Amino acid sequence: MSIQQIQNEIVEEFSFFDDWMQRYEYLIELGKSLPLIDDKYKTDDYTIKGCQSKVWLFAELQQGKVVYTADSDAIITKGIIALLVRVFSNQTPEDIVKADTAFIDQIGLKEHLSPTRANGLVSMIEQMKRYALVYQLKES
């Protein structure tokens, strides 16, 4: 499935909820399904800078696709990173680097986060794209 198809799926899923309390609950549920990062990567080297809570992100290239694992010590943040892992994991580095993240505005996520969480969201996306860029450069 392409990044755009996954984003469309997420927009559709979020449209089923009437209010943001239900959407937050859904984010928390998504966080529980996050492919957890190996404890050996829960170090400062893998911490995303710019997040209020702790977020660890690890990426590796498997058969030409970037696979992300992550974790967070905050339940909403864990849901947000789970959403991003769902969108970007198992995609080619090139597709990740050039992907837009319009779905975040379409579901209204950024406007319903505190300024520090919204900054953290941007930092998570930037870090995921940085990993992909490194793999893209290694491949070329």
mmCIF file with all atom_site columns, C-alpha atoms in Angstrom:
data_model
loop_
_atom_site.group_PDB
_atom_site.id
_atom_site.type_symbol
_atom_site.label_atom_id
_atom_site.label_alt_id
_atom_site.label_comp_id
_atom_site.label_asym_id
_atom_site.label_entity_id
_atom_site.label_seq_id
_atom_site.pdbx_PDB_ins_code
_atom_site.Cartn_x
_atom_site.Cartn_y
_atom_site.Cartn_z
_atom_site.occupancy
_atom_site.B_iso_or_equiv
_atom_site.pdbx_formal_charge
_atom_site.auth_seq_id
_atom_site.auth_comp_id
_atom_site.auth_asym_id
_atom_site.auth_atom_id
_atom_site.pdbx_PDB_model_num
ATOM 1   C CA . MET A 1 1   ? 0.000   0.000  0.000  1.00 0.00 ? 1   MET A CA 1
ATOM 2   C CA . SER A 1 2   ? 1.340   3.454  -0.862 1.00 0.00 ? 2   SER A CA 1
ATOM 3   C CA . ILE A 1 3   ? 1.902   6.244  1.656  1.00 0.00 ? 3   ILE A CA 1
ATOM 4   C CA . GLN A 1 4   ? -1.004  8.173  0.105  1.00 0.00 ? 4   GLN A CA 1
ATOM 5   C CA . GLN A 1 5   ? -3.339  5.171  0.390  1.00 0.00 ? 5   GLN A CA 1
ATOM 6   C CA . ILE A 1 6   ? -2.421  4.707  4.058  1.00 0.00 ? 6   ILE A CA 1
ATOM 7   C CA . GLN A 1 7   ? -2.972  8.419  4.694  1.00 0.00 ? 7   GLN A CA 1
ATOM 8   C CA . ASN A 1 8   ? -6.391  8.245  2.993  1.00 0.00 ? 8   ASN A CA 1
ATOM 9   C CA . GLU A 1 9   ? -7.270  5.258  5.171  1.00 0.00 ? 9   GLU A CA 1
ATOM 10  C CA . ILE A 1 10  ? -6.317  7.208  8.327  1.00 0.00 ? 10  ILE A CA 1
ATOM 11  C CA . VAL A 1 11  ? -8.380  10.244 7.244  1.00 0.00 ? 11  VAL A CA 1
ATOM 12  C CA . GLU A 1 12  ? -11.338 7.925  6.707  1.00 0.00 ? 12  GLU A CA 1
ATOM 13  C CA . GLU A 1 13  ? -10.868 6.251  10.106 1.00 0.00 ? 13  GLU A CA 1
ATOM 14  C CA . PHE A 1 14  ? -10.727 9.602  11.905 1.00 0.00 ? 14  PHE A CA 1
ATOM 15  C CA . SER A 1 15  ? -13.885 10.767 10.118 1.00 0.00 ? 15  SER A CA 1
ATOM 16  C CA . PHE A 1 16  ? -15.871 8.108  12.019 1.00 0.00 ? 16  PHE A CA 1
ATOM 17  C CA . PHE A 1 17  ? -15.332 9.930  15.312 1.00 0.00 ? 17  PHE A CA 1
ATOM 18  C CA . ASP A 1 18  ? -17.654 12.732 16.362 1.00 0.00 ? 18  ASP A CA 1
ATOM 19  C CA . ASP A 1 19  ? -15.316 14.548 18.715 1.00 0.00 ? 19  ASP A CA 1
ATOM 20  C CA . TRP A 1 20  ? -11.700 14.847 19.742 1.00 0.00 ? 20  TRP A CA 1
ATOM 21  C CA . MET A 1 21  ? -12.095 12.814 22.934 1.00 0.00 ? 21  MET A CA 1
ATOM 22  C CA . GLN A 1 22  ? -12.909 9.795  20.754 1.00 0.00 ? 22  GLN A CA 1
ATOM 23  C CA . ARG A 1 23  ? -9.984  10.607 18.468 1.00 0.00 ? 23  ARG A CA 1
ATOM 24  C CA . TYR A 1 24  ? -7.598  10.823 21.428 1.00 0.00 ? 24  TYR A CA 1
ATOM 25  C CA . GLU A 1 25  ? -8.871  7.444  22.639 1.00 0.00 ? 25  GLU A CA 1
ATOM 26  C CA . TYR A 1 26  ? -8.228  6.058  19.160 1.00 0.00 ? 26  TYR A CA 1
ATOM 27  C CA . LEU A 1 27  ? -4.693  7.497  19.197 1.00 0.00 ? 27  LEU A CA 1
ATOM 28  C CA . ILE A 1 28  ? -4.087  5.811  22.555 1.00 0.00 ? 28  ILE A CA 1
ATOM 29  C CA . GLU A 1 29  ? -5.302  2.505  21.094 1.00 0.00 ? 29  GLU A CA 1
ATOM 30  C CA . LEU A 1 30  ? -2.972  2.954  18.103 1.00 0.00 ? 30  LEU A CA 1
ATOM 31  C CA . GLY A 1 31  ? -0.100  3.483  20.535 1.00 0.00 ? 31  GLY A CA 1
ATOM 32  C CA . LYS A 1 32  ? -0.754  0.054  22.008 1.00 0.00 ? 32  LYS A CA 1
ATOM 33  C CA . SER A 1 33  ? -0.247  -1.541 18.576 1.00 0.00 ? 33  SER A CA 1
ATOM 34  C CA . LEU A 1 34  ? 3.068   0.217  17.945 1.00 0.00 ? 34  LEU A CA 1
ATOM 35  C CA . PRO A 1 35  ? 5.916   -2.109 16.905 1.00 0.00 ? 35  PRO A CA 1
ATOM 36  C CA . LEU A 1 36  ? 8.094   -1.510 19.944 1.00 0.00 ? 36  LEU A CA 1
ATOM 37  C CA . ILE A 1 37  ? 11.675  -0.480 19.690 1.00 0.00 ? 37  ILE A CA 1
ATOM 38  C CA . ASP A 1 38  ? 14.294  -2.850 21.094 1.00 0.00 ? 38  ASP A CA 1
ATOM 39  C CA . ASP A 1 39  ? 15.378  -1.696 24.563 1.00 0.00 ? 39  ASP A CA 1
ATOM 40  C CA . LYS A 1 40  ? 18.970  -1.349 23.343 1.00 0.00 ? 40  LYS A CA 1
ATOM 41  C CA . TYR A 1 41  ? 17.792  1.618  21.226 1.00 0.00 ? 41  TYR A CA 1
ATOM 42  C CA . LYS A 1 42  ? 16.155  3.412  24.157 1.00 0.00 ? 42  LYS A CA 1
ATOM 43  C CA . THR A 1 43  ? 19.148  5.702  24.500 1.00 0.00 ? 43  THR A CA 1
ATOM 44  C CA . ASP A 1 44  ? 19.789  9.382  23.880 1.00 0.00 ? 44  ASP A CA 1
ATOM 45  C CA . ASP A 1 45  ? 21.164  8.527  20.432 1.00 0.00 ? 45  ASP A CA 1
ATOM 46  C CA . TYR A 1 46  ? 17.673  7.452  19.327 1.00 0.00 ? 46  TYR A CA 1
ATOM 47  C CA . THR A 1 47  ? 15.676  10.087 21.204 1.00 0.00 ? 47  THR A CA 1
ATOM 48  C CA . ILE A 1 48  ? 13.852  12.584 19.030 1.00 0.00 ? 48  ILE A CA 1
ATOM 49  C CA . LYS A 1 49  ? 14.918  16.083 19.979 1.00 0.00 ? 49  LYS A CA 1
ATOM 50  C CA . GLY A 1 50  ? 12.165  18.673 20.254 1.00 0.00 ? 50  GLY A CA 1
ATOM 51  C CA . CYS A 1 51  ? 9.620   16.412 21.933 1.00 0.00 ? 51  CYS A CA 1
ATOM 52  C CA . GLN A 1 52  ? 8.334   17.266 25.381 1.00 0.00 ? 52  GLN A CA 1
ATOM 53  C CA . SER A 1 53  ? 8.002   13.598 26.261 1.00 0.00 ? 53  SER A CA 1
ATOM 54  C CA . LYS A 1 54  ? 10.598  10.931 25.504 1.00 0.00 ? 54  LYS A CA 1
ATOM 55  C CA . VAL A 1 55  ? 10.272  9.433  22.026 1.00 0.00 ? 55  VAL A CA 1
ATOM 56  C CA . TRP A 1 56  ? 12.711  6.840  20.738 1.00 0.00 ? 56  TRP A CA 1
ATOM 57  C CA . LEU A 1 57  ? 12.861  6.035  17.041 1.00 0.00 ? 57  LEU A CA 1
ATOM 58  C CA . PHE A 1 58  ? 14.926  3.432  15.233 1.00 0.00 ? 58  PHE A CA 1
ATOM 59  C CA . ALA A 1 59  ? 15.007  2.781  11.496 1.00 0.00 ? 59  ALA A CA 1
ATOM 60  C CA . GLU A 1 60  ? 16.628  0.075  9.424  1.00 0.00 ? 60  GLU A CA 1
ATOM 61  C CA . LEU A 1 61  ? 16.619  -0.758 5.751  1.00 0.00 ? 61  LEU A CA 1
ATOM 62  C CA . GLN A 1 62  ? 15.100  -4.154 4.964  1.00 0.00 ? 62  GLN A CA 1
ATOM 63  C CA . GLN A 1 63  ? 14.901  -5.270 1.335  1.00 0.00 ? 63  GLN A CA 1
ATOM 64  C CA . GLY A 1 64  ? 14.945  -1.691 0.073  1.00 0.00 ? 64  GLY A CA 1
ATOM 65  C CA . LYS A 1 65  ? 12.297  -0.436 2.495  1.00 0.00 ? 65  LYS A CA 1
ATOM 66  C CA . VAL A 1 66  ? 12.675  1.544  5.704  1.00 0.00 ? 66  VAL A CA 1
ATOM 67  C CA . VAL A 1 67  ? 11.247  -0.180 8.769  1.00 0.00 ? 67  VAL A CA 1
ATOM 68  C CA . TYR A 1 68  ? 10.648  1.960  11.851 1.00 0.00 ? 68  TYR A CA 1
ATOM 69  C CA . THR A 1 69  ? 10.190  0.945  15.463 1.00 0.00 ? 69  THR A CA 1
ATOM 70  C CA . ALA A 1 70  ? 9.482   3.429  18.220 1.00 0.00 ? 70  ALA A CA 1
ATOM 71  C CA . ASP A 1 71  ? 8.241   4.025  21.739 1.00 0.00 ? 71  ASP A CA 1
ATOM 72  C CA . SER A 1 72  ? 7.281   6.917  23.980 1.00 0.00 ? 72  SER A CA 1
ATOM 73  C CA . ASP A 1 73  ? 6.762   7.432  27.686 1.00 0.00 ? 73  ASP A CA 1
ATOM 74  C CA . ALA A 1 74  ? 3.525   9.392  27.036 1.00 0.00 ? 74  ALA A CA 1
ATOM 75  C CA . ILE A 1 75  ? 0.369   7.654  25.795 1.00 0.00 ? 75  ILE A CA 1
ATOM 76  C CA . ILE A 1 76  ? -0.850  10.324 23.352 1.00 0.00 ? 76  ILE A CA 1
ATOM 77  C CA . THR A 1 77  ? 2.654   10.777 21.945 1.00 0.00 ? 77  THR A CA 1
ATOM 78  C CA . LYS A 1 78  ? 2.952   7.013  21.578 1.00 0.00 ? 78  LYS A CA 1
ATOM 79  C CA . GLY A 1 79  ? -0.246  7.099  19.511 1.00 0.00 ? 79  GLY A CA 1
ATOM 80  C CA . ILE A 1 80  ? 1.106   9.900  17.327 1.00 0.00 ? 80  ILE A CA 1
ATOM 81  C CA . ILE A 1 81  ? 4.366   8.080  16.600 1.00 0.00 ? 81  ILE A CA 1
ATOM 82  C CA . ALA A 1 82  ? 2.347   4.882  15.946 1.00 0.00 ? 82  ALA A CA 1
ATOM 83  C CA . LEU A 1 83  ? 0.359   6.782  13.326 1.00 0.00 ? 83  LEU A CA 1
ATOM 84  C CA . LEU A 1 84  ? 3.569   7.988  11.662 1.00 0.00 ? 84  LEU A CA 1
ATOM 85  C CA . VAL A 1 85  ? 5.165   4.528  11.789 1.00 0.00 ? 85  VAL A CA 1
ATOM 86  C CA . ARG A 1 86  ? 2.042   3.164  10.097 1.00 0.00 ? 86  ARG A CA 1
ATOM 87  C CA . VAL A 1 87  ? 2.350   5.750  7.312  1.00 0.00 ? 87  VAL A CA 1
ATOM 88  C CA . PHE A 1 88  ? 6.092   5.575  6.680  1.00 0.00 ? 88  PHE A CA 1
ATOM 89  C CA . SER A 1 89  ? 7.236   2.079  7.685  1.00 0.00 ? 89  SER A CA 1
ATOM 90  C CA . ASN A 1 90  ? 7.794   -0.460 4.905  1.00 0.00 ? 90  ASN A CA 1
ATOM 91  C CA . GLN A 1 91  ? 8.097   2.269  2.269  1.00 0.00 ? 91  GLN A CA 1
ATOM 92  C CA . THR A 1 92  ? 11.061  3.089  0.068  1.00 0.00 ? 92  THR A CA 1
ATOM 93  C CA . PRO A 1 93  ? 13.420  5.825  1.273  1.00 0.00 ? 93  PRO A CA 1
ATOM 94  C CA . GLU A 1 94  ? 12.574  7.902  -1.818 1.00 0.00 ? 94  GLU A CA 1
ATOM 95  C CA . ASP A 1 95  ? 8.818   7.712  -1.178 1.00 0.00 ? 95  ASP A CA 1
ATOM 96  C CA . ILE A 1 96  ? 9.280   8.700  2.473  1.00 0.00 ? 96  ILE A CA 1
ATOM 97  C CA . VAL A 1 97  ? 11.521  11.657 1.634  1.00 0.00 ? 97  VAL A CA 1
ATOM 98  C CA . LYS A 1 98  ? 9.098   13.078 -0.949 1.00 0.00 ? 98  LYS A CA 1
ATOM 99  C CA . ALA A 1 99  ? 5.875   12.261 0.950  1.00 0.00 ? 99  ALA A CA 1
ATOM 100 C CA . ASP A 1 100 ? 3.669   15.046 2.110  1.00 0.00 ? 100 ASP A CA 1
ATOM 101 C CA . THR A 1 101 ? 1.864   14.800 5.421  1.00 0.00 ? 101 THR A CA 1
ATOM 102 C CA . ALA A 1 102 ? -1.353  16.593 4.493  1.00 0.00 ? 102 ALA A CA 1
ATOM 103 C CA . PHE A 1 103 ? -3.357  13.921 6.319  1.00 0.00 ? 103 PHE A CA 1
ATOM 104 C CA . ILE A 1 104 ? -2.271  15.494 9.629  1.00 0.00 ? 104 ILE A CA 1
ATOM 105 C CA . ASP A 1 105 ? -4.128  18.690 8.724  1.00 0.00 ? 105 ASP A CA 1
ATOM 106 C CA . GLN A 1 106 ? -7.010  16.740 7.183  1.00 0.00 ? 106 GLN A CA 1
ATOM 107 C CA . ILE A 1 107 ? -7.684  14.930 10.472 1.00 0.00 ? 107 ILE A CA 1
ATOM 108 C CA . GLY A 1 108 ? -7.096  18.153 12.434 1.00 0.00 ? 108 GLY A CA 1
ATOM 109 C CA . LEU A 1 109 ? -4.377  16.616 14.567 1.00 0.00 ? 109 LEU A CA 1
ATOM 110 C CA . LYS A 1 110 ? -1.972  19.543 14.764 1.00 0.00 ? 110 LYS A CA 1
ATOM 111 C CA . GLU A 1 111 ? -4.640  22.045 15.801 1.00 0.00 ? 111 GLU A CA 1
ATOM 112 C CA . HIS A 1 112 ? -5.764  19.757 18.635 1.00 0.00 ? 112 HIS A CA 1
ATOM 113 C CA . LEU A 1 113 ? -2.306  19.369 20.141 1.00 0.00 ? 113 LEU A CA 1
ATOM 114 C CA . SER A 1 114 ? -0.585  21.663 22.592 1.00 0.00 ? 114 SER A CA 1
ATOM 115 C CA . PRO A 1 115 ? 2.138   23.799 20.958 1.00 0.00 ? 115 PRO A CA 1
ATOM 116 C CA . THR A 1 116 ? 4.864   21.601 22.474 1.00 0.00 ? 116 THR A CA 1
ATOM 117 C CA . ARG A 1 117 ? 3.201   18.397 21.202 1.00 0.00 ? 117 ARG A CA 1
ATOM 118 C CA . ALA A 1 118 ? 2.702   19.968 17.768 1.00 0.00 ? 118 ALA A CA 1
ATOM 119 C CA . ASN A 1 119 ? 6.427   20.820 17.687 1.00 0.00 ? 119 ASN A CA 1
ATOM 120 C CA . GLY A 1 120 ? 7.167   17.244 18.731 1.00 0.00 ? 120 GLY A CA 1
ATOM 121 C CA . LEU A 1 121 ? 5.023   15.952 15.866 1.00 0.00 ? 121 LEU A CA 1
ATOM 122 C CA . VAL A 1 122 ? 7.038   18.017 13.387 1.00 0.00 ? 122 VAL A CA 1
ATOM 123 C CA . SER A 1 123 ? 10.286  16.739 14.965 1.00 0.00 ? 123 SER A CA 1
ATOM 124 C CA . MET A 1 124 ? 9.095   13.121 14.607 1.00 0.00 ? 124 MET A CA 1
ATOM 125 C CA . ILE A 1 125 ? 8.312   13.590 10.899 1.00 0.00 ? 125 ILE A CA 1
ATOM 126 C CA . GLU A 1 126 ? 11.637  15.341 10.304 1.00 0.00 ? 126 GLU A CA 1
ATOM 127 C CA . GLN A 1 127 ? 13.573  12.553 12.024 1.00 0.00 ? 127 GLN A CA 1
ATOM 128 C CA . MET A 1 128 ? 11.767  9.840  10.054 1.00 0.00 ? 128 MET A CA 1
ATOM 129 C CA . LYS A 1 129 ? 12.543  11.671 6.811  1.00 0.00 ? 129 LYS A CA 1
ATOM 130 C CA . ARG A 1 130 ? 16.188  12.147 7.878  1.00 0.00 ? 130 ARG A CA 1
ATOM 131 C CA . TYR A 1 131 ? 16.581  8.392  8.383  1.00 0.00 ? 131 TYR A CA 1
ATOM 132 C CA . ALA A 1 132 ? 15.011  7.785  4.954  1.00 0.00 ? 132 ALA A CA 1
ATOM 133 C CA . LEU A 1 133 ? 17.278  10.366 3.335  1.00 0.00 ? 133 LEU A CA 1
ATOM 134 C CA . VAL A 1 134 ? 20.375  8.671  4.757  1.00 0.00 ? 134 VAL A CA 1
ATOM 135 C CA . TYR A 1 135 ? 19.231  5.329  3.330  1.00 0.00 ? 135 TYR A CA 1
ATOM 136 C CA . GLN A 1 136 ? 18.358  6.964  0.016  1.00 0.00 ? 136 GLN A CA 1
ATOM 137 C CA . LEU A 1 137 ? 21.853  8.452  -0.224 1.00 0.00 ? 137 LEU A CA 1
ATOM 138 C CA . LYS A 1 138 ? 23.460  5.113  0.694  1.00 0.00 ? 138 LYS A CA 1
ATOM 139 C CA . GLU A 1 139 ? 21.522  3.378  -2.082 1.00 0.00 ? 139 GLU A CA 1
ATOM 140 C CA . SER A 1 140 ? 22.527  5.820  -4.816 1.00 0.00 ? 140 SER A CA 1
#
